[in-house]
């Protein structure tokens, strides 16, 4: 719109990793993937209100600990783990009054091949193992605020989200993914 300052940003990344030597563990071939982000923000009311939105993609390769660690006999190694790929969409508003600020951001994420911990029954008892899930979906809203209080700054944030793993079309809840955090 005419007279409203708008800022656009675009970026990209190329990621690569390999583990040709991993002590007594099998070598991994070279892994490669890409990331990108496109965003926009617009200023209103003299810069005291900012509307912002972004779309992004990123990848994360499994760490050696996730691939090979037996973690004191509690984990089964999984050298077949693949990289995670996340698609993120977010939109929000930031409002400022003096030195105080309030921001809310709505988000939706799709983490493909997400690495999660599962329990596996073994002859020696249950053990944990890290595996790739088809997709982990989350959506929610985050609200953050801060305001000066004398010489201190008081700040708070809360996130309300719904997180589900999807494997073969069936949804499951995940441990360690609370609906409300703050």
XYZ file of N, CA and C in Angstrom:
546
model
N 0.819 -1.200 0.000
C 0.000 0.000 0.000
C 0.854 1.253 0.000
N 0.297 2.291 -0.543
C 1.032 3.542 -0.679
C 1.315 4.160 0.682
N 2.555 4.567 0.883
C 2.958 5.258 2.099
C 3.265 4.355 3.279
N 3.139 3.037 3.143
C 3.456 2.125 4.247
C 4.816 1.495 3.959
N 5.795 1.732 4.835
C 7.120 1.131 4.614
C 7.054 -0.393 4.728
N 7.519 -1.056 3.686
C 7.539 -2.516 3.650
C 8.969 -2.975 3.418
N 9.377 -3.999 4.172
C 10.715 -4.565 3.997
C 10.563 -6.028 3.596
N 11.247 -6.415 2.532
C 11.255 -7.793 2.077
C 12.640 -8.383 2.318
N 12.694 -9.650 2.678
C 13.986 -10.309 2.854
C 13.915 -11.712 2.264
N 15.015 -12.125 1.648
C 15.114 -13.438 1.039
C 16.512 -13.963 1.321
N 16.617 -15.233 1.647
C 17.928 -15.817 1.893
C 17.928 -17.296 1.571
N 19.105 -17.850 1.430
C 19.234 -19.271 1.126
C 20.502 -19.842 1.714
N 20.537 -21.159 1.842
C 21.710 -21.841 2.393
C 21.848 -23.211 1.750
N 23.069 -23.645 1.597
C 23.370 -25.009 1.163
C 24.112 -25.681 2.306
N 23.619 -26.834 2.737
C 24.228 -27.551 3.862
C 24.776 -28.880 3.387
N 25.878 -29.302 3.995
C 26.467 -30.598 3.679
C 27.188 -31.163 4.881
N 27.238 -32.477 4.964
C 27.942 -33.143 6.060
C 28.349 -34.533 5.601
N 29.438 -35.011 6.150
C 29.810 -36.410 5.961
C 30.579 -36.882 7.183
N 30.589 -38.177 7.376
C 31.333 -38.772 8.492
C 32.146 -39.937 7.943
N 33.268 -39.625 7.289
C 34.061 -40.707 6.693
C 34.668 -41.643 7.734
N 34.960 -41.127 8.944
C 35.507 -41.956 10.012
C 34.727 -41.686 11.286
N 34.194 -42.742 11.882
C 33.423 -42.618 13.125
C 33.835 -43.727 14.083
N 35.137 -43.768 14.388
C 35.706 -44.799 15.270
C 35.366 -46.177 14.705
N 34.689 -47.007 15.483
C 34.370 -48.363 15.026
C 33.009 -48.452 14.356
N 32.400 -47.317 14.065
C 31.063 -47.283 13.464
C 31.165 -47.161 11.947
N 30.122 -47.594 11.226
C 30.179 -47.504 9.760
C 30.181 -46.042 9.283
N 30.954 -45.784 8.241
C 31.017 -44.436 7.677
C 29.692 -44.103 6.993
N 29.337 -42.835 7.033
C 28.131 -42.358 6.343
C 28.558 -41.689 5.051
N 27.757 -41.803 4.037
C 28.020 -41.075 2.807
C 27.733 -39.595 3.007
N 28.051 -38.822 2.023
C 27.827 -37.375 2.100
C 26.340 -37.066 2.108
N 25.941 -36.163 2.995
C 24.562 -35.688 3.082
C 24.531 -34.251 2.585
N 23.483 -33.891 1.880
C 23.348 -32.523 1.410
C 21.886 -32.111 1.372
N 21.635 -30.861 1.629
C 20.279 -30.331 1.566
C 20.361 -28.811 1.489
N 19.207 -28.167 1.475
C 19.184 -26.719 1.324
C 18.166 -26.103 2.276
N 18.336 -24.819 2.489
C 17.406 -24.049 3.306
C 17.141 -22.714 2.632
N 16.002 -22.120 2.957
C 15.658 -20.823 2.384
C 14.649 -20.131 3.287
N 14.589 -18.813 3.163
C 13.624 -18.024 3.923
C 13.217 -16.817 3.095
N 11.915 -16.502 3.115
C 11.396 -15.286 2.505
C 10.465 -14.645 3.520
N 10.641 -13.360 3.741
C 9.820 -12.683 4.738
C 9.472 -11.272 4.317
N 8.476 -10.731 4.993
C 8.054 -9.353 4.739
C 7.588 -8.746 6.052
N 7.814 -7.449 6.194
C 7.298 -6.727 7.356
C 6.848 -5.344 6.891
N 5.829 -4.845 7.564
C 5.281 -3.524 7.222
C 5.106 -2.736 8.507
N 5.450 -1.445 8.449
C 5.348 -0.558 9.610
C 4.067 0.258 9.549
N 3.399 0.356 10.693
C 2.194 1.160 10.815
C 2.326 2.043 12.056
N 1.534 3.084 12.122
C 1.482 3.983 13.274
C 2.872 4.457 13.695
N 3.582 4.966 12.712
C 4.909 5.517 12.989
C 5.926 4.502 13.446
N 5.747 3.250 13.086
C 6.689 2.199 13.481
C 6.335 1.543 14.802
N 5.248 1.950 15.448
C 4.843 1.345 16.719
C 4.066 0.040 16.540
N 3.629 -0.232 15.322
C 2.971 -1.499 15.007
C 3.666 -2.076 13.781
N 4.114 -3.323 13.908
C 4.814 -3.995 12.817
C 4.070 -5.291 12.512
N 3.641 -5.457 11.272
C 3.061 -6.721 10.814
C 4.167 -7.481 10.086
N 4.283 -8.761 10.376
C 5.367 -9.538 9.761
C 4.880 -10.936 9.409
N 5.478 -11.508 8.363
C 5.161 -12.856 7.911
C 6.402 -13.447 7.244
N 6.517 -14.776 7.298
C 7.667 -15.438 6.680
C 7.326 -16.877 6.329
N 8.010 -17.377 5.315
C 7.997 -18.780 4.938
C 9.444 -19.236 4.904
N 9.703 -20.426 5.421
C 11.088 -20.898 5.397
C 11.150 -22.416 5.310
N 12.320 -22.883 4.919
C 12.635 -24.309 4.846
C 14.033 -24.475 5.399
N 14.209 -25.497 6.209
C 15.547 -25.774 6.731
C 15.722 -27.270 6.889
N 16.975 -27.692 7.009
C 17.297 -29.108 7.170
C 18.264 -29.258 8.341
N 18.186 -30.411 8.998
C 19.125 -30.732 10.080
C 19.534 -32.183 9.927
N 20.851 -32.400 9.914
C 21.372 -33.755 9.809
C 21.481 -34.356 11.210
N 21.298 -35.681 11.336
C 21.430 -36.288 12.659
C 22.860 -36.168 13.181
N 22.969 -35.924 14.474
C 24.284 -35.854 15.121
C 24.852 -37.265 15.291
N 26.169 -37.365 15.436
C 26.789 -38.678 15.654
C 26.191 -39.357 16.886
N 25.879 -38.573 17.909
C 25.264 -39.109 19.126
C 23.937 -39.790 18.791
N 23.143 -39.174 17.900
C 21.852 -39.748 17.524
C 22.023 -41.005 16.663
N 23.068 -41.055 15.846
C 23.296 -42.190 14.964
C 23.851 -43.401 15.696
N 24.838 -43.175 16.584
C 25.633 -44.287 17.082
C 25.629 -44.488 18.597
N 25.160 -43.530 19.358
C 25.314 -43.619 20.805
C 24.446 -44.711 21.410
N 25.052 -45.507 22.290
C 24.312 -46.477 23.088
C 23.925 -45.898 24.426
N 24.381 -44.685 24.751
C 24.049 -43.931 25.975
C 23.921 -44.834 27.198
N 25.038 -45.383 27.625
C 25.103 -46.205 28.840
C 24.143 -47.391 28.802
N 23.968 -47.971 27.626
C 23.120 -49.137 27.489
C 21.631 -48.845 27.456
N 21.239 -47.572 27.432
C 19.805 -47.213 27.430
C 19.256 -47.031 26.018
N 20.128 -46.821 25.013
C 19.687 -46.554 23.647
C 20.211 -47.625 22.699
N 19.410 -47.931 21.682
C 19.869 -48.748 20.568
C 20.341 -47.804 19.472
N 21.565 -47.928 18.998
C 22.026 -47.052 17.909
C 21.173 -47.255 16.660
N 21.071 -46.202 15.832
C 20.336 -46.281 14.572
C 21.122 -45.545 13.488
N 22.083 -46.237 12.849
C 22.890 -45.581 11.813
C 22.105 -45.268 10.541
N 20.830 -45.642 10.464
C 20.006 -45.379 9.286
C 19.233 -44.071 9.368
N 19.409 -43.283 10.424
C 18.686 -42.015 10.547
C 19.001 -41.103 9.372
N 17.987 -40.450 8.872
C 18.162 -39.491 7.789
C 17.975 -38.075 8.298
N 18.199 -37.075 7.446
C 18.036 -35.678 7.865
C 16.563 -35.298 8.029
N 16.333 -34.334 8.901
C 15.010 -33.744 9.078
C 14.887 -32.557 8.124
N 13.658 -32.303 7.655
C 13.397 -31.135 6.805
C 12.147 -30.440 7.321
N 12.267 -29.147 7.618
C 11.143 -28.421 8.187
C 10.679 -27.304 7.267
N 9.361 -27.222 7.090
C 8.718 -26.117 6.389
C 7.959 -25.323 7.442
N 8.131 -23.995 7.447
C 7.563 -23.143 8.484
C 6.852 -21.959 7.841
N 5.661 -21.686 8.307
C 4.942 -20.479 7.943
C 4.556 -19.756 9.219
N 4.738 -18.453 9.247
C 4.398 -17.682 10.448
C 3.954 -16.284 10.057
N 3.074 -15.729 10.895
C 2.609 -14.360 10.692
C 2.283 -13.780 12.055
N 2.564 -12.497 12.226
C 2.306 -11.904 13.520
C 2.307 -10.390 13.497
N 2.112 -9.855 14.693
C 2.082 -8.410 14.890
C 2.892 -8.084 16.144
N 3.694 -7.026 16.065
C 4.430 -6.507 17.214
C 3.943 -5.087 17.462
N 3.577 -4.815 18.717
C 3.100 -3.479 19.088
C 4.021 -2.918 20.154
N 4.393 -1.643 19.982
C 5.290 -0.975 20.925
C 4.622 0.277 21.471
N 4.837 0.505 22.746
C 4.403 1.746 23.376
C 5.504 2.138 24.346
N 6.216 3.203 24.011
C 7.390 3.567 24.797
C 8.405 2.439 24.716
N 8.874 1.962 25.877
C 9.827 0.854 25.915
C 9.140 -0.498 26.087
N 7.818 -0.518 26.174
C 7.080 -1.772 26.324
C 6.766 -2.357 24.950
N 6.709 -3.681 24.882
C 6.464 -4.356 23.611
C 5.583 -5.583 23.844
N 4.650 -5.819 22.931
C 3.801 -7.003 22.945
C 3.813 -7.582 21.534
N 4.036 -8.892 21.441
C 4.109 -9.542 20.130
C 3.328 -10.842 20.162
N 2.581 -11.116 19.109
C 1.980 -12.427 18.938
C 2.338 -12.932 17.552
N 2.566 -14.237 17.481
C 2.943 -14.872 16.220
C 2.169 -16.187 16.094
N 1.430 -16.340 15.016
C 0.776 -17.606 14.690
C 1.736 -18.386 13.794
N 1.822 -19.694 14.009
C 2.763 -20.490 13.227
C 2.166 -21.834 12.848
N 2.711 -22.385 11.769
C 2.410 -23.748 11.359
C 3.705 -24.338 10.835
N 4.021 -25.557 11.305
C 5.266 -26.209 10.928
C 4.987 -27.636 10.484
N 5.742 -28.094 9.511
C 5.695 -29.488 9.074
C 7.135 -29.991 9.041
N 7.464 -30.876 9.974
C 8.805 -31.444 10.063
C 8.758 -32.831 9.445
N 9.325 -32.970 8.265
C 9.335 -34.258 7.570
C 10.552 -35.060 8.006
N 10.345 -36.343 8.201
C 11.400 -37.255 8.669
C 11.967 -36.798 10.012
N 11.111 -36.253 10.876
C 11.534 -35.768 12.186
C 12.135 -36.876 13.040
N 13.204 -36.570 13.751
C 13.865 -37.544 14.614
C 13.199 -37.508 15.987
N 12.654 -38.654 16.391
C 11.998 -38.770 17.695
C 12.525 -40.018 18.408
N 12.259 -40.054 19.707
C 12.687 -41.188 20.534
C 11.505 -42.141 20.706
N 11.742 -43.434 20.458
C 10.722 -44.449 20.669
C 11.272 -45.500 21.629
N 10.381 -46.309 22.183
C 10.772 -47.407 23.066
C 10.717 -48.702 22.273
N 11.783 -49.510 22.383
C 11.885 -50.767 21.658
C 12.077 -51.883 22.679
N 11.275 -52.929 22.573
C 11.433 -54.087 23.452
C 12.608 -54.929 22.962
N 13.526 -55.258 23.866
C 14.670 -56.104 23.537
C 14.729 -57.242 24.561
N 15.462 -58.315 24.263
C 15.585 -59.406 25.247
C 16.161 -58.918 26.591
N 16.947 -57.835 26.561
C 17.532 -57.286 27.781
C 16.672 -56.221 28.444
N 15.430 -56.071 27.992
C 14.550 -55.038 28.545
C 14.319 -53.930 27.533
N 13.417 -53.022 27.853
C 13.102 -51.913 26.950
C 14.281 -50.967 26.812
N 14.486 -50.495 25.583
C 15.522 -49.495 25.298
C 14.913 -48.413 24.419
N 15.573 -47.268 24.410
C 15.154 -46.175 23.546
C 15.913 -46.263 22.230
N 15.295 -45.718 21.179
C 15.972 -45.595 19.885
C 15.443 -44.352 19.187
N 16.313 -43.667 18.491
C 15.897 -42.510 17.704
C 15.564 -42.988 16.298
N 14.389 -42.572 15.795
C 13.929 -42.981 14.473
C 13.358 -41.763 13.752
N 13.269 -41.858 12.422
C 12.611 -40.813 11.633
C 11.116 -41.104 11.579
N 10.309 -40.075 11.792
C 8.853 -40.165 11.634
C 8.507 -39.615 10.268
N 7.365 -40.043 9.718
C 6.930 -39.520 8.419
C 6.845 -37.992 8.477
N 6.114 -37.482 9.486
C 5.960 -36.036 9.601
C 5.536 -35.689 11.024
N 6.021 -34.561 11.498
C 5.580 -34.011 12.766
C 4.981 -32.650 12.438
N 3.708 -32.466 12.781
C 3.004 -31.230 12.467
C 2.728 -30.461 13.749
N 2.946 -29.172 13.680
C 2.612 -28.329 14.833
C 2.025 -27.023 14.328
N 1.091 -26.532 15.097
C 0.523 -25.220 14.814
C 0.161 -24.607 16.142
N 0.204 -23.289 16.171
C -0.122 -22.628 17.419
C 0.105 -21.137 17.349
N 0.165 -20.557 18.530
C 0.392 -19.123 18.657
C 1.331 -18.891 19.846
N 2.228 -17.934 19.668
C 3.149 -17.534 20.732
C 2.903 -16.067 21.029
N 2.806 -15.742 22.311
C 2.616 -14.364 22.745
C 3.783 -14.004 23.663
N 4.439 -12.866 23.377
C 5.587 -12.415 24.165
C 5.393 -10.949 24.515
N 5.860 -10.577 25.677
C 5.768 -9.183 26.067
C 6.899 -8.806 26.993
N 7.225 -7.528 26.995
C 8.236 -7.008 27.922
C 7.910 -5.549 28.215
N 8.272 -5.142 29.431
C 8.033 -3.754 29.844
C 9.032 -3.400 30.931
N 9.505 -2.151 30.916
C 10.418 -1.727 31.975
C 9.682 -1.597 33.302
N 10.353 -1.973 34.361
C 9.828 -1.860 35.707
C 10.953 -1.287 36.566
N 11.041 0.043 36.584
C 12.168 0.698 37.247
C 13.445 0.352 36.515
N 14.484 -0.105 37.237
C 15.748 -0.458 36.581
C 15.718 -1.850 35.948
N 14.626 -2.581 36.100
C 14.516 -3.935 35.562
C 13.598 -3.945 34.342
N 13.682 -5.023 33.591
C 12.756 -5.254 32.489
C 12.011 -6.546 32.802
N 10.686 -6.453 32.827
C 9.838 -7.601 33.079
C 9.426 -8.189 31.739
N 9.624 -9.488 31.576
C 9.281 -10.121 30.309
C 8.575 -11.445 30.550
N 7.725 -11.817 29.635
C 7.012 -13.091 29.727
C 6.677 -13.573 28.319
N 6.524 -14.889 28.182
C 6.068 -15.443 26.914
C 5.282 -16.708 27.192
N 4.368 -17.022 26.305
C 3.568 -18.238 26.392
C 3.337 -18.762 24.985
N 3.356 -20.078 24.851
C 3.101 -20.717 23.570
C 1.993 -21.747 23.756
N 0.991 -21.646 22.930
C -0.095 -22.614 22.878
C 0.050 -23.323 21.544
N 0.211 -24.661 21.585
C 0.471 -25.382 20.345
C -0.181 -26.764 20.356
N -0.370 -27.284 19.164
C -0.840 -28.654 18.975
C 0.205 -29.354 18.124
N 0.808 -30.413 18.670
C 1.878 -31.128 17.984
C 1.471 -32.590 17.836
N 1.601 -33.113 16.626
C 1.244 -34.501 16.351
C 2.265 -35.113 15.398
N 2.577 -36.402 15.622
C 3.378 -37.177 14.689
C 2.419 -37.900 13.756
N 2.783 -37.979 12.490
C 1.958 -38.676 11.508
C 2.822 -39.776 10.897
N 2.407 -41.023 11.090
C 3.079 -42.181 10.495
C 2.031 -43.021 9.787
N 2.239 -43.266 8.521
C 1.299 -44.059 7.719
C -0.127 -43.536 7.849
N -0.278 -42.214 7.896
C -1.588 -41.588 7.950
C -2.225 -41.516 9.323
N -1.641 -42.164 10.330
C -2.202 -42.147 11.687
C -1.492 -41.100 12.539
N -2.285 -40.281 13.265
C -1.715 -39.252 14.145
C -1.458 -39.813 15.537
N -0.350 -39.363 16.138
C 0.015 -39.754 17.500
C 0.514 -38.528 18.239
N 0.286 -38.493 19.552
C 0.872 -37.425 20.351
C 2.325 -37.787 20.632
N 3.127 -36.771 20.944
C 4.548 -36.977 21.237
C 4.836 -36.600 22.681
N 5.752 -37.349 23.294
C 6.152 -36.940 24.636
C 7.050 -35.705 24.532
N 7.102 -34.944 25.579
C 7.937 -33.735 25.632
C 7.463 -32.634 24.680
N 6.223 -32.653 24.271
C 5.668 -31.601 23.425
C 4.393 -31.080 24.085
N 4.542 -30.248 25.112
C 3.355 -29.780 25.852
C 2.498 -28.841 25.009
N 1.206 -28.814 25.315
C 0.273 -27.936 24.611
C 0.483 -26.485 25.020
N 0.926 -26.251 26.244
C 1.119 -24.897 26.755
C 2.462 -24.806 27.460
N 3.263 -23.826 27.053
C 4.527 -23.550 27.738
C 4.628 -22.066 27.972
N 5.418 -21.705 28.943
C 5.581 -20.276 29.225
C 6.710 -20.034 30.180
